[in-house]
Amino acid sequence: MMVLRSALFNVVFFAVSLAMAVLATGARYLAPERVLGVAMLWARCLLISVRIICGIRLQVSGLEHIPRGAALIASRHQSAFDTFVWLTLLPRCCYVFKDDLSRIPLFGPSISAGGMIEVDRNGGGAAIRGLLRGAERAVREQRQIVIFPEGTRRDPGSPGSLQSGIVALASRTGLPVVPVATDSGHLWGRRAFRKRPGTIRILIGPAIPSRTERKALIRALEDGMTALDRGPE
């Protein structure tokens, strides 16, 4: 039954994504300010679908730690679930995303049109400068920046080293950094076809001041981001 439910959700995922990509493409030309709204609708549809079809529910703790207006959120990244859930939790979410995604037909151009921040992971210093320019724009627009500072999805219990971009973002924007832990990988693996029923937890920790010394900032982020790595309770 789990396999059938997972297969059905995959069909729904791609169907909804295609429909929303077409809608977002139209919005890009007719009403660019609506592209973010289309992305938020896409995310809500997926969240409802995965709950109904796969029995995956969401539990969020600590939303009060996210300041109003512009914010800098550093989250663990364990599954595709993490790439859309923040669009349902924040009023003006702005993901930092890898440039590979921008090459997907229909979907890719709409990501940039929605005000997300594209980063070339092999771009070196130029990539960091592009990231900082995108972040400054997001701050002016009072967006909430979501970044996965480990750079890629990791299995539960296998945290990676944090990339330098998160420290540069905190320094340039002056925003406190909000650490986020998730255990999404226990139910929705980073490369797994099967999606197990249960509750995905997101734990949002207290913000870390941007002026925190670099090593202390990294250490505090690592502690906050791995708070759920012990697995489901």
Tab-separated table of N, CA, C and O in Angstrom, residues 23-113:
chain	number	residue	atom	x	y	z
A	23	LEU	N	0.954	28.083	-15.176
A	23	LEU	CA	0.282	29.255	-14.623
A	23	LEU	C	1.287	30.350	-14.278
A	23	LEU	O	1.059	31.538	-14.553
A	24	ALA	N	2.417	29.962	-13.697
A	24	ALA	CA	3.450	30.933	-13.331
A	24	ALA	C	4.069	31.571	-14.569
A	24	ALA	O	4.426	32.760	-14.554
A	25	THR	N	4.194	30.790	-15.636
A	25	THR	CA	4.736	31.345	-16.879
A	25	THR	C	3.828	32.444	-17.413
A	25	THR	O	4.301	33.507	-17.851
A	26	GLY	N	2.529	32.218	-17.371
A	26	GLY	CA	1.587	33.256	-17.782
A	26	GLY	C	1.688	34.478	-16.889
A	26	GLY	O	1.665	35.623	-17.368
A	27	ALA	N	1.819	34.238	-15.583
A	27	ALA	CA	1.918	35.351	-14.633
A	27	ALA	C	3.186	36.163	-14.856
A	27	ALA	O	3.189	37.384	-14.657
A	28	ARG	N	4.275	35.500	-15.274
A	28	ARG	CA	5.534	36.216	-15.521
A	28	ARG	C	5.343	37.351	-16.524
A	28	ARG	O	5.945	38.415	-16.401
A	29	TYR	N	4.496	37.116	-17.517
A	29	TYR	CA	4.303	38.100	-18.585
A	29	TYR	C	3.145	39.059	-18.314
A	29	TYR	O	3.189	40.227	-18.716
A	30	LEU	N	2.108	38.569	-17.630
A	30	LEU	CA	0.913	39.383	-17.447
A	30	LEU	C	0.858	40.088	-16.100
A	30	LEU	O	0.365	41.219	-16.010
A	31	ALA	N	1.367	39.424	-15.055
A	31	ALA	CA	1.314	40.005	-13.711
A	31	ALA	C	2.459	39.426	-12.881
A	31	ALA	O	2.244	38.533	-12.055
A	32	PRO	N	3.697	39.890	-13.107
A	32	PRO	CA	4.875	39.322	-12.429
A	32	PRO	C	4.760	39.282	-10.908
A	32	PRO	O	5.331	38.385	-10.272
A	33	GLU	N	4.031	40.227	-10.348
A	33	GLU	CA	3.895	40.271	-8.889
A	33	GLU	C	3.093	39.081	-8.345
A	33	GLU	O	3.080	38.830	-7.139
A	34	ARG	N	2.429	38.328	-9.233
A	34	ARG	CA	1.623	37.192	-8.808
A	34	ARG	C	2.389	35.873	-8.819
A	34	ARG	O	1.847	34.851	-8.404
A	35	VAL	N	3.619	35.879	-9.322
A	35	VAL	CA	4.367	34.626	-9.436
A	35	VAL	C	4.591	33.987	-8.070
A	35	VAL	O	4.444	32.772	-7.901
A	36	LEU	N	4.944	34.785	-7.074
A	36	LEU	CA	5.148	34.242	-5.731
A	36	LEU	C	3.867	33.616	-5.209
A	36	LEU	O	3.890	32.556	-4.574
A	37	GLY	N	2.735	34.239	-5.484
A	37	GLY	CA	1.453	33.689	-5.059
A	37	GLY	C	1.179	32.330	-5.690
A	37	GLY	O	0.632	31.432	-5.038
A	38	VAL	N	1.566	32.167	-6.946
A	38	VAL	CA	1.409	30.872	-7.617
A	38	VAL	C	2.288	29.826	-6.933
A	38	VAL	O	1.863	28.684	-6.707
A	39	ALA	N	3.513	30.204	-6.595
A	39	ALA	CA	4.422	29.279	-5.903
A	39	ALA	C	3.855	28.860	-4.548
A	39	ALA	O	3.944	27.683	-4.162
A	40	MET	N	3.248	29.794	-3.853
A	40	MET	CA	2.658	29.476	-2.552
A	40	MET	C	1.462	28.537	-2.709
A	40	MET	O	1.259	27.626	-1.899
A	41	LEU	N	0.676	28.741	-3.758
A	41	LEU	CA	-0.450	27.846	-4.036
A	41	LEU	C	0.059	26.446	-4.365
A	41	LEU	O	-0.492	25.439	-3.902
A	42	TRP	N	1.119	26.368	-5.173
A	42	TRP	CA	1.746	25.083	-5.502
A	42	TRP	C	2.163	24.340	-4.233
A	42	TRP	O	1.865	23.148	-4.068
A	43	ALA	N	2.802	25.049	-3.323
A	43	ALA	CA	3.286	24.422	-2.093
A	43	ALA	C	2.124	23.945	-1.222
A	43	ALA	O	2.175	22.849	-0.644
A	44	ARG	N	1.075	24.742	-1.120
A	44	ARG	CA	-0.086	24.339	-0.311
A	44	ARG	C	-0.742	23.093	-0.897
A	44	ARG	O	-1.159	22.194	-0.159
A	45	CYS	N	-0.837	23.036	-2.234
A	45	CYS	CA	-1.424	21.860	-2.886
A	45	CYS	C	-0.607	20.608	-2.582
A	45	CYS	O	-1.158	19.532	-2.312
A	46	LEU	N	0.719	20.728	-2.616
A	46	LEU	CA	1.579	19.578	-2.342
A	46	LEU	C	1.480	19.153	-0.879
A	46	LEU	O	1.463	17.951	-0.575
A	47	LEU	N	1.408	20.119	0.020
A	47	LEU	CA	1.317	19.799	1.445
A	47	LEU	C	0.019	19.049	1.747
A	47	LEU	O	0.004	18.067	2.501
A	48	ILE	N	-1.076	19.501	1.148
A	48	ILE	CA	-2.363	18.823	1.331
A	48	ILE	C	-2.325	17.439	0.698
A	48	ILE	O	-2.793	16.450	1.284
A	49	SER	N	-1.731	17.331	-0.484
A	49	SER	CA	-1.677	16.053	-1.200
A	49	SER	C	-0.871	15.009	-0.444
A	49	SER	O	-1.282	13.844	-0.341
A	50	VAL	N	0.283	15.410	0.088
A	50	VAL	CA	1.123	14.428	0.778
A	50	VAL	C	0.472	13.992	2.090
A	50	VAL	O	0.676	12.857	2.542
A	51	ARG	N	-0.350	14.855	2.681
A	51	ARG	CA	-1.069	14.465	3.901
A	51	ARG	C	-2.184	13.463	3.573
A	51	ARG	O	-2.324	12.430	4.231
A	52	ILE	N	-2.961	13.768	2.531
A	52	ILE	CA	-4.092	12.909	2.185
A	52	ILE	C	-3.629	11.576	1.598
A	52	ILE	O	-4.145	10.514	1.952
A	53	ILE	N	-2.660	11.624	0.694
A	53	ILE	CA	-2.247	10.417	-0.027
A	53	ILE	C	-1.269	9.559	0.773
A	53	ILE	O	-1.416	8.337	0.853
A	54	CYS	N	-0.264	10.203	1.370
A	54	CYS	CA	0.802	9.452	2.041
A	54	CYS	C	0.684	9.428	3.560
A	54	CYS	O	1.439	8.702	4.226
A	55	GLY	N	-0.225	10.211	4.114
A	55	GLY	CA	-0.377	10.229	5.569
A	55	GLY	C	0.738	10.951	6.285
A	55	GLY	O	1.010	10.690	7.462
A	56	ILE	N	1.404	11.885	5.588
A	56	ILE	CA	2.477	12.664	6.206
A	56	ILE	C	1.925	13.997	6.699
A	56	ILE	O	1.400	14.792	5.918
A	57	ARG	N	2.033	14.205	7.979
A	57	ARG	CA	1.553	15.447	8.588
A	57	ARG	C	2.738	16.315	9.010
A	57	ARG	O	3.875	15.842	9.056
A	58	LEU	N	2.436	17.548	9.336
A	58	LEU	CA	3.486	18.518	9.684
A	58	LEU	C	3.255	19.080	11.078
A	58	LEU	O	2.132	19.456	11.431
A	59	GLN	N	4.331	19.122	11.859
A	59	GLN	CA	4.296	19.747	13.189
A	59	GLN	C	5.422	20.768	13.260
A	59	GLN	O	6.589	20.429	13.071
A	60	VAL	N	5.054	22.024	13.518
A	60	VAL	CA	6.039	23.105	13.554
A	60	VAL	C	6.080	23.712	14.950
A	60	VAL	O	5.036	24.058	15.519
A	61	SER	N	7.276	23.852	15.474
A	61	SER	CA	7.466	24.493	16.780
A	61	SER	C	8.443	25.646	16.635
A	61	SER	O	9.437	25.535	15.919
A	62	GLY	N	8.159	26.760	17.314
A	62	GLY	CA	9.098	27.875	17.364
A	62	GLY	C	8.896	28.955	16.320
A	62	GLY	O	9.807	29.768	16.103
A	63	LEU	N	7.737	29.012	15.691
A	63	LEU	CA	7.502	30.062	14.691
A	63	LEU	C	7.675	31.464	15.283
A	63	LEU	O	7.988	32.407	14.558
A	64	GLU	N	7.486	31.556	16.592
A	64	GLU	CA	7.626	32.863	17.238
A	64	GLU	C	9.060	33.391	17.177
A	64	GLU	O	9.300	34.585	17.396
A	65	HIS	N	10.020	32.530	16.859
A	65	HIS	CA	11.417	32.965	16.769
A	65	HIS	C	11.740	33.665	15.445
A	65	HIS	O	12.823	34.244	15.305
A	66	ILE	N	10.833	33.583	14.479
A	66	ILE	CA	11.075	34.233	13.194
A	66	ILE	C	10.570	35.673	13.273
A	66	ILE	O	9.390	35.909	13.512
A	67	PRO	N	11.447	36.649	13.099
A	67	PRO	CA	11.025	38.054	13.208
A	67	PRO	C	10.110	38.443	12.060
A	67	PRO	O	10.092	37.811	11.009
A	68	ARG	N	9.343	39.488	12.279
A	68	ARG	CA	8.493	40.006	11.213
A	68	ARG	C	9.355	40.694	10.167
A	68	ARG	O	10.417	41.227	10.465
A	69	GLY	N	8.883	40.678	8.942
A	69	GLY	CA	9.630	41.337	7.876
A	69	GLY	C	10.807	40.493	7.425
A	69	GLY	O	10.745	39.258	7.411
A	70	ALA	N	11.884	41.154	7.040
A	70	ALA	CA	13.060	40.453	6.528
A	70	ALA	C	13.629	39.507	7.589
A	70	ALA	O	13.673	39.841	8.771
A	71	ALA	N	14.055	38.316	7.142
A	71	ALA	CA	14.596	37.329	8.074
A	71	ALA	C	15.582	36.436	7.326
A	71	ALA	O	15.538	36.328	6.099
A	72	LEU	N	16.471	35.811	8.081
A	72	LEU	CA	17.470	34.898	7.524
A	72	LEU	C	17.332	33.563	8.252
A	72	LEU	O	17.584	33.472	9.456
A	73	ILE	N	16.903	32.538	7.505
A	73	ILE	CA	16.583	31.248	8.096
A	73	ILE	C	17.522	30.194	7.533
A	73	ILE	O	17.606	30.011	6.316
A	74	ALA	N	18.250	29.512	8.425
A	74	ALA	CA	19.208	28.481	8.018
A	74	ALA	C	18.660	27.123	8.449
A	74	ALA	O	18.525	26.854	9.640
A	75	SER	N	18.328	26.279	7.475
A	75	SER	CA	17.648	25.027	7.776
A	75	SER	C	18.432	23.800	7.333
A	75	SER	O	19.152	23.827	6.335
A	76	ARG	N	18.258	22.711	8.080
A	76	ARG	CA	18.695	21.409	7.595
A	76	ARG	C	17.944	21.097	6.318
A	76	ARG	O	16.846	21.606	6.086
A	77	HIS	N	18.510	20.226	5.502
A	77	HIS	CA	17.869	19.858	4.234
A	77	HIS	C	17.995	18.350	4.069
A	77	HIS	O	19.075	17.843	3.780
A	78	GLN	N	16.868	17.631	4.247
A	78	GLN	CA	16.903	16.179	4.197
A	78	GLN	C	16.070	15.592	3.063
A	78	GLN	O	16.270	14.434	2.694
A	79	SER	N	15.118	16.360	2.539
A	79	SER	CA	14.251	15.811	1.489
A	79	SER	C	13.653	16.927	0.650
A	79	SER	O	13.772	18.116	0.984
A	80	ALA	N	12.966	16.532	-0.424
A	80	ALA	CA	12.292	17.506	-1.282
A	80	ALA	C	11.204	18.247	-0.522
A	80	ALA	O	10.822	19.353	-0.905
A	81	PHE	N	10.720	17.663	0.549
A	81	PHE	CA	9.698	18.315	1.374
A	81	PHE	C	10.165	19.691	1.834
A	81	PHE	O	9.392	20.655	1.859
A	82	ASP	N	11.450	19.790	2.170
A	82	ASP	CA	11.995	21.051	2.686
A	82	ASP	C	12.003	22.155	1.632
A	82	ASP	O	12.048	23.335	1.977
A	83	THR	N	11.971	21.762	0.346
A	83	THR	CA	12.078	22.759	-0.715
A	83	THR	C	10.769	23.462	-1.025
A	83	THR	O	10.764	24.419	-1.799
A	84	PHE	N	9.672	22.989	-0.455
A	84	PHE	CA	8.414	23.713	-0.679
A	84	PHE	C	7.683	24.096	0.603
A	84	PHE	O	6.861	25.002	0.603
A	85	VAL	N	8.000	23.438	1.726
A	85	VAL	CA	7.201	23.665	2.929
A	85	VAL	C	7.268	25.107	3.429
A	85	VAL	O	6.287	25.649	3.949
A	86	TRP	N	8.423	25.791	3.234
A	86	TRP	CA	8.550	27.150	3.755
A	86	TRP	C	7.641	28.139	3.028
A	86	TRP	O	7.291	29.183	3.574
A	87	LEU	N	7.238	27.789	1.821
A	87	LEU	CA	6.288	28.645	1.106
A	87	LEU	C	4.915	28.621	1.766
A	87	LEU	O	4.081	29.490	1.516
A	88	THR	N	4.674	27.632	2.625
A	88	THR	CA	3.397	27.562	3.353
A	88	THR	C	3.505	28.154	4.757
A	88	THR	O	2.491	28.334	5.422
A	89	LEU	N	4.724	28.436	5.200
A	89	LEU	CA	4.928	28.896	6.579
A	89	LEU	C	5.267	30.375	6.693
A	89	LEU	O	5.110	30.966	7.764
A	90	LEU	N	5.761	30.970	5.608
A	90	LEU	CA	6.235	32.348	5.637
A	90	LEU	C	5.417	33.221	4.684
A	90	LEU	O	4.956	32.744	3.648
A	91	PRO	N	5.261	34.510	5.017
A	91	PRO	CA	4.459	35.385	4.147
A	91	PRO	C	5.119	35.726	2.822
A	91	PRO	O	4.440	35.871	1.803
A	92	ARG	N	6.463	35.850	2.798
A	92	ARG	CA	7.168	36.205	1.555
A	92	ARG	C	8.495	35.460	1.507
A	92	ARG	O	9.577	36.035	1.620
A	93	CYS	N	8.385	34.152	1.323
A	93	CYS	CA	9.553	33.277	1.344
A	93	CYS	C	10.453	33.522	0.140
A	93	CYS	O	9.986	33.743	-0.978
A	94	CYS	N	11.758	33.463	0.372
A	94	CYS	CA	12.747	33.643	-0.697
A	94	CYS	C	13.826	32.574	-0.527
A	94	CYS	O	14.686	32.687	0.346
A	95	TYR	N	13.750	31.513	-1.323
A	95	TYR	CA	14.732	30.429	-1.237
A	95	TYR	C	16.035	30.811	-1.931
A	95	TYR	O	16.029	31.470	-2.972
A	96	VAL	N	17.145	30.358	-1.371
A	96	VAL	CA	18.420	30.354	-2.081
A	96	VAL	C	18.495	28.997	-2.772
A	96	VAL	O	18.412	27.957	-2.110
A	97	PHE	N	18.599	28.979	-4.112
A	97	PHE	CA	18.546	27.714	-4.832
A	97	PHE	C	19.728	27.567	-5.780
A	97	PHE	O	20.293	28.549	-6.262
A	98	LYS	N	20.104	26.326	-6.062
A	98	LYS	CA	21.227	26.056	-6.956
A	98	LYS	C	20.810	26.291	-8.405
A	98	LYS	O	19.678	26.038	-8.805
A	99	ASP	N	21.753	26.765	-9.198
A	99	ASP	CA	21.451	27.200	-10.555
A	99	ASP	C	20.982	26.074	-11.479
A	99	ASP	O	20.367	26.335	-12.504
A	100	ASP	N	21.232	24.817	-11.104
A	100	ASP	CA	20.773	23.692	-11.926
A	100	ASP	C	19.266	23.772	-12.161
A	100	ASP	O	18.764	23.442	-13.245
A	101	LEU	N	18.535	24.201	-11.123
A	101	LEU	CA	17.070	24.232	-11.209
A	101	LEU	C	16.571	25.257	-12.213
A	101	LEU	O	15.474	25.118	-12.757
A	102	SER	N	17.354	26.290	-12.456
A	102	SER	CA	16.908	27.351	-13.368
A	102	SER	C	16.856	26.868	-14.813
A	102	SER	O	16.261	27.529	-15.668
A	103	ARG	N	17.479	25.700	-15.089
A	103	ARG	CA	17.495	25.189	-16.455
A	103	ARG	C	16.321	24.259	-16.762
A	103	ARG	O	16.194	23.762	-17.878
A	104	ILE	N	15.448	24.010	-15.774
A	104	ILE	CA	14.269	23.175	-16.001
A	104	ILE	C	13.245	23.984	-16.796
A	104	ILE	O	12.868	25.085	-16.383
A	105	PRO	N	12.780	23.478	-17.939
A	105	PRO	CA	11.806	24.228	-18.754
A	105	PRO	C	10.570	24.624	-17.939
A	105	PRO	O	10.091	23.852	-17.105
A	106	LEU	N	10.065	25.821	-18.184
A	106	LEU	CA	8.887	26.395	-17.519
A	106	LEU	C	9.145	26.661	-16.041
A	106	LEU	O	8.981	27.781	-15.550
A	107	PHE	N	9.543	25.617	-15.309
A	107	PHE	CA	9.715	25.740	-13.869
A	107	PHE	C	10.875	26.661	-13.511
A	107	PHE	O	10.745	27.542	-12.654
A	108	GLY	N	12.009	26.467	-14.195
A	108	GLY	CA	13.215	27.230	-13.871
A	108	GLY	C	13.053	28.730	-13.957
A	108	GLY	O	13.342	29.450	-12.984
A	109	PRO	N	12.592	29.263	-15.101
A	109	PRO	CA	12.432	30.715	-15.203
A	109	PRO	C	11.454	31.294	-14.180
A	109	PRO	O	11.607	32.437	-13.743
A	110	SER	N	10.482	30.486	-13.779
A	110	SER	CA	9.491	30.972	-12.818
A	110	SER	C	10.085	31.120	-11.425
A	110	SER	O	9.631	31.949	-10.633
A	111	ILE	N	11.112	30.295	-11.116
A	111	ILE	CA	11.755	30.412	-9.809
A	111	ILE	C	12.383	31.794	-9.656
A	111	ILE	O	12.177	32.489	-8.654
A	112	SER	N	13.145	32.189	-10.665
A	112	SER	CA	13.783	33.507	-10.614
A	112	SER	C	12.753	34.621	-10.630
A	112	SER	O	12.894	35.634	-9.936
A	113	ALA	N	11.688	34.436	-11.421
A	113	ALA	CA	10.637	35.457	-11.495
A	113	ALA	C	9.928	35.631	-10.163
A	113	ALA	O	9.389	36.700	-9.871
